[in-house]
Short mmCIF file of C-alpha atoms in Angstrom, two decimals:
data_model
loop_
_atom_site.label_atom_id
_atom_site.label_comp_id
_atom_site.label_asym_id
_atom_site.label_seq_id
_atom_site.Cartn_x
_atom_site.Cartn_y
_atom_site.Cartn_z
CA MET A 1 71.38 233.55 24.43
CA ASN A 2 73.95 232.69 21.47
CA GLN A 3 76.90 234.93 20.41
CA HIS A 4 77.24 235.48 16.58
CA LYS A 5 80.44 237.22 16.65
CA ASN A 6 81.21 236.48 13.39
CA THR A 7 78.00 238.13 12.17
CA THR A 8 77.16 242.49 11.72
CA ILE A 9 74.34 244.13 10.99
CA LEU A 10 74.19 247.57 10.14
CA ILE A 11 72.32 249.92 11.92
CA VAL A 12 70.98 252.62 10.54
CA GLU A 13 69.14 255.56 12.47
CA ASP A 14 69.96 259.05 12.58
CA ASP A 15 69.49 259.71 15.82
CA PHE A 16 73.14 259.54 17.34
CA ALA A 17 72.33 258.63 20.90
CA LEU A 18 69.74 256.05 19.38
CA ARG A 19 72.56 254.90 16.93
CA GLU A 20 74.86 254.37 19.97
CA THR A 21 72.25 252.65 22.28
CA LEU A 22 71.75 250.07 19.63
CA ALA A 23 74.81 249.49 19.30
CA ASP A 24 75.51 248.85 22.87
CA ILE A 25 72.80 246.35 23.31
CA LEU A 26 73.79 244.35 20.09
CA SER A 27 77.99 244.59 20.17
CA GLY A 28 78.14 242.44 22.92
CA TYR A 29 75.87 239.49 20.16
CA HIS A 30 77.35 240.46 16.64
CA HIS A 31 79.59 243.23 14.46
CA VAL A 32 78.00 246.19 14.86
CA ILE A 33 78.59 249.07 11.12
CA GLY A 34 76.42 252.23 11.87
CA SER A 35 74.94 254.92 9.52
CA ASP A 36 72.82 257.90 9.82
CA ASN A 37 71.29 258.28 6.57
CA GLY A 38 70.32 255.89 3.52
CA ALA A 39 72.85 257.11 1.16
CA GLU A 40 75.68 256.28 3.00
CA ALA A 41 73.88 253.29 4.14
CA LEU A 42 73.76 252.23 0.30
CA GLU A 43 77.15 252.70 -0.14
CA ILE A 44 78.23 250.63 2.51
CA LEU A 45 75.91 247.75 1.51
CA GLN A 46 77.94 247.44 -1.59
CA ASN A 47 80.80 246.77 -0.25
CA CYS A 48 79.70 244.47 2.83
CA LYS A 49 76.96 242.69 2.94
CA PRO A 50 75.62 242.33 6.43
CA ASP A 51 73.87 239.27 8.10
CA LEU A 52 70.94 241.71 9.08
CA LEU A 53 69.80 245.43 8.46
CA LEU A 54 68.20 247.46 10.76
CA LEU A 55 66.09 250.18 9.27
CA ASP A 56 64.85 253.56 10.43
CA VAL A 57 61.46 254.96 8.25
CA MET A 58 61.92 257.71 9.30
CA LEU A 59 65.55 259.31 7.78
CA PRO A 60 66.38 262.74 6.49
CA PHE A 61 65.42 263.59 2.93
CA PRO A 62 66.51 262.23 -0.18
CA LEU A 63 66.37 258.23 1.10
CA ASP A 64 63.97 257.30 3.47
CA GLY A 65 63.64 254.43 4.95
CA PHE A 66 61.49 253.12 2.88
CA SER A 67 63.06 254.00 -0.13
CA VAL A 68 66.49 252.11 1.36
CA LEU A 69 64.53 249.58 1.73
CA ARG A 70 62.96 249.02 -1.82
CA VAL A 71 66.99 249.63 -3.90
CA LEU A 72 67.62 246.24 -1.72
CA LYS A 73 64.04 244.33 -2.42
CA ASN A 74 65.35 245.69 -6.54
CA ASP A 75 69.22 243.95 -6.27
CA PRO A 76 69.18 240.49 -6.63
CA VAL A 77 72.58 239.83 -3.94
CA LEU A 78 71.18 242.89 -1.31
CA SER A 79 67.58 241.36 -1.61
CA LEU A 80 68.55 238.91 0.45
CA ILE A 81 69.74 240.82 3.76
CA PRO A 82 67.13 240.21 6.19
CA VAL A 83 65.80 243.52 7.84
CA ILE A 84 63.99 245.35 10.65
CA LEU A 85 62.51 248.29 10.02
CA MET A 86 62.33 250.72 13.26
CA SER A 87 60.17 253.87 13.67
CA GLY A 88 57.62 255.78 15.80
CA ILE A 89 55.10 255.22 13.88
CA LYS A 90 52.76 252.47 14.70
CA THR A 91 50.01 252.84 12.60
CA GLU A 92 48.39 249.77 10.50
CA GLN A 93 49.01 251.21 7.29
CA THR A 94 52.33 252.41 7.84
CA ILE A 95 53.13 248.83 9.91
CA LEU A 96 51.86 246.99 6.14
CA GLU A 97 53.44 248.64 3.82
CA GLY A 98 56.78 248.15 5.02
CA LEU A 99 55.78 244.01 5.49
CA LYS A 100 54.76 245.05 2.02
CA MET A 101 57.60 245.67 0.67
CA GLY A 102 59.54 242.85 2.04
CA ALA A 103 60.95 243.55 5.90
CA ASN A 104 60.98 240.96 7.31
CA ASP A 105 59.83 242.50 10.74
CA TYR A 106 58.68 246.45 12.07
CA ILE A 107 60.07 247.58 15.54
CA VAL A 108 57.45 250.33 17.14
CA LYS A 109 59.54 252.56 19.38
CA PRO A 110 60.06 253.02 21.94
CA PHE A 111 60.86 248.81 22.32
CA ARG A 112 62.47 246.97 24.86
CA SER A 113 66.13 246.07 24.34
CA ALA A 114 66.12 242.55 24.86
CA GLU A 115 63.36 241.95 22.68
CA LEU A 116 64.44 243.88 19.91
CA LEU A 117 67.45 241.41 20.45
CA LEU A 118 65.59 238.60 20.25
CA LYS A 119 63.75 239.54 16.72
CA CYS A 120 67.88 240.27 15.79
CA ASN A 121 68.81 237.03 16.93
CA ASN A 122 65.91 234.92 15.52
CA LEU A 123 66.24 236.71 12.57
CA ILE A 124 70.05 235.82 12.13
CA ASN A 125 69.93 232.52 13.37
CA MET A 126 67.19 231.20 10.96
CA ARG A 127 69.35 232.50 7.77
CA LEU A 128 72.47 230.81 8.81
CA LYS A 129 70.32 227.83 9.70
CA ILE A 130 68.96 227.87 6.31
CA GLU A 131 72.29 228.78 4.76
CA GLN A 132 73.41 225.26 6.28
CA LYS A 133 70.46 223.21 5.26
CA VAL A 134 70.75 224.42 1.79
CA GLU A 135 75.36 223.31 1.89
CA ARG A 136 74.01 220.22 2.83
CA GLU A 137 71.29 218.74 0.78
CA MET A 138 73.44 220.71 -1.99
CA PHE A 139 76.72 218.41 -0.89
CA ILE A 140 74.02 215.11 -0.26
CA LYS A 141 72.02 215.62 -3.32
CA THR A 142 74.55 216.43 -5.93
CA PRO A 143 77.45 213.48 -7.81
CA GLN A 144 80.26 213.31 -6.20
CA VAL A 145 82.63 214.58 -9.23
CA PHE A 146 80.24 217.67 -8.77
CA GLN A 147 80.96 217.92 -5.24
CA PHE A 148 84.52 218.50 -6.13
CA ASP A 149 83.79 221.06 -8.15
CA ILE A 150 82.44 223.00 -6.30
CA GLU A 151 84.69 223.21 -3.88
CA SER A 152 87.67 223.86 -6.88
CA GLU A 153 85.02 226.85 -7.92
CA PHE A 154 85.12 227.99 -4.37
CA LYS A 155 89.16 227.45 -4.13
CA GLN A 156 89.81 229.51 -7.40
CA LYS A 157 87.36 232.35 -6.44
CA PHE A 158 88.97 232.69 -2.88
CA GLU A 159 92.61 232.52 -3.68
CA ASN A 160 91.83 234.26 -6.87
CA ILE A 161 90.26 237.27 -4.40
CA THR A 162 92.71 237.19 -1.31
CA ARG A 163 95.73 236.92 -4.23
CA ALA A 164 94.45 240.50 -5.10
CA MET A 165 93.74 241.52 -1.90
CA VAL A 166 96.78 240.92 -0.19
CA GLU A 167 98.82 243.86 -0.26
CA GLY A 168 95.51 246.31 0.36
CA SER A 169 94.41 247.81 3.57
CA ASP A 170 91.03 246.46 2.53
CA PHE A 171 92.69 242.96 2.74
CA THR A 172 90.16 241.84 5.72
CA VAL A 173 87.52 239.29 5.98
CA PRO A 174 84.20 241.16 6.03
CA ASN A 175 85.62 242.62 2.34
CA ILE A 176 86.07 239.12 1.03
CA ALA A 177 83.23 237.49 2.31
CA SER A 178 81.30 240.47 0.81
CA LYS A 179 83.41 239.68 -2.84
CA MET A 180 82.62 236.19 -2.28
CA LEU A 181 79.02 237.28 -2.33
CA MET A 182 78.30 235.14 0.98
CA SER A 183 77.63 235.73 4.38
CA ILE A 184 80.97 235.78 6.78
CA SER A 185 79.83 232.56 8.94
CA THR A 186 79.31 230.58 5.62
CA LEU A 187 82.96 231.88 4.59
CA GLU A 188 84.29 230.11 7.48
CA ARG A 189 82.48 227.57 7.07
CA TRP A 190 84.13 226.29 3.80
CA THR A 191 87.10 227.78 4.66
CA LYS A 192 88.02 225.64 7.74
CA LYS A 193 86.30 222.41 4.98
CA ILE A 194 88.84 223.13 2.51
CA TYR A 195 92.25 224.88 4.59
CA ASN A 196 91.74 223.29 8.05
CA MET A 197 91.59 227.39 8.59
CA THR A 198 89.34 230.36 10.07
CA PRO A 199 89.00 232.89 7.50
CA LYS A 200 91.27 235.18 9.51
CA GLN A 201 93.20 232.56 9.85
CA TYR A 202 93.73 232.33 6.15
CA ILE A 203 94.93 235.79 5.64
CA GLN A 204 97.54 235.93 8.10
CA HIS A 205 99.06 232.93 6.43
CA THR A 206 99.04 234.35 3.60
CA LYS A 207 101.00 237.12 4.81
CA LEU A 208 103.16 235.70 5.94
CA THR A 209 103.97 233.61 2.78
CA THR A 210 104.13 236.40 0.57
CA ALA A 211 106.92 238.48 3.03
CA GLU A 212 108.80 235.16 3.06
CA ILE A 213 108.88 235.42 -0.95
CA TYR A 214 109.68 238.98 -0.41
CA LEU A 215 112.71 237.85 1.56
CA ARG A 216 113.44 235.51 -0.58
CA GLN A 217 114.05 237.81 -3.54
CA ARG A 218 115.96 240.39 -1.58
CA LEU A 219 113.98 243.57 -3.59
CA THR A 220 113.22 245.74 -0.44
CA SER A 221 113.48 246.29 2.58
CA VAL A 222 111.78 244.51 6.10
CA ASN A 223 109.80 247.13 7.29
CA GLU A 224 108.75 248.22 3.59
CA ILE A 225 106.73 244.57 3.57
CA ALA A 226 105.44 245.29 7.03
CA TYR A 227 103.38 247.27 5.85
CA THR A 228 103.20 246.34 2.66
CA LEU A 229 101.87 243.40 4.03
CA GLY A 230 99.27 245.69 6.11
CA PHE A 231 100.76 244.43 9.53
CA SER A 232 99.72 246.66 12.10
CA SER A 233 103.66 246.81 13.28
CA VAL A 234 106.86 246.19 12.27
CA SER A 235 107.34 244.65 15.40
CA TYR A 236 104.25 242.20 15.39
CA PHE A 237 105.02 241.13 11.50
CA CYS A 238 108.88 240.53 12.50
CA LEU A 239 107.20 237.66 15.74
CA SER A 240 104.55 236.21 14.13
CA PHE A 241 106.91 235.11 11.21
CA LYS A 242 109.40 234.30 13.44
CA LYS A 243 107.26 231.62 14.64
CA LYS A 244 106.48 230.66 11.42
CA TYR A 245 110.02 229.88 10.21
CA GLY A 246 112.05 230.21 13.20
CA LYS A 247 114.12 232.80 12.35
CA THR A 248 113.96 236.63 12.38
CA PRO A 249 113.11 238.70 8.39
CA LYS A 250 116.82 240.03 8.69
CA ALA A 251 117.87 236.56 9.19
CA TYR A 252 115.76 234.69 6.80
CA MET A 253 116.43 237.70 4.12
CA ARG A 254 120.60 236.38 5.08
CA PHE A 255 119.93 233.45 5.31
CA PRO A 256 117.01 231.67 3.58
CA ALA A 257 115.61 228.39 4.05
CA LYS A 258 116.62 226.24 1.32
CA ALA A 259 114.43 225.81 -1.75
CA GLU A 260 113.07 222.51 -2.21
CA PRO A 261 114.93 220.07 -4.55
CA VAL A 262 113.14 219.35 -7.72
CA ILE A 263 112.75 215.90 -8.60
CA MET A 264 113.43 215.37 -12.83
CA HIS A 265 111.76 212.44 -14.20
CA SER A 266 113.15 210.74 -16.69
#
């Protein structure tokens, strides 16, 4: 079975044991986020656009699953997220109501783990194929000058977003994808195409090039730079910096690389 470790599933289920079981089933194939109520789920969806929403119908007051689904389908961005409803209620009326509201599937509890995994993977694969098809058609049908404009627009937006996030704790791939209004897999295809890097590699590259500027300016300490740029530890920052620039940060601060000469044209 295909693994999509760069895809995300949001599980909204108030039963803790069941939510953990679902996470165990899916986490071998996808990144999983969990929530136990509708209000929190909607808050998560404002900051992270998952590739699939697994939504329990019988959530606690005030927002049950149908209420959450209604909010999603009235939002132009969130409405694109595939939704599988889960419930112990198996009446035809309830199932049809969920499907009429825009759910992609309805699965009745208790269900088999293999069935759930296949339904999730099928919906995610379908979404990825549609995204890829749209991208291919866009580049085939669009004149080359406009293709260049599309890439330029992506670069400008992407670099503005990452530049603004470089000193924050939210400088992560899911958050960048959310701000770009695209899935993580789509973001990865674009960064590989334009920068020949994965988003994670681009984040590391941006942090280190920013650190190099700070060290050259000698305005703060190595420790402060490491924590400001969100490295997990000072030692990891030092190892990463030395690998890229051939010197430890302290050595680089004392003897920075010479700036490239500026050639003046007459």
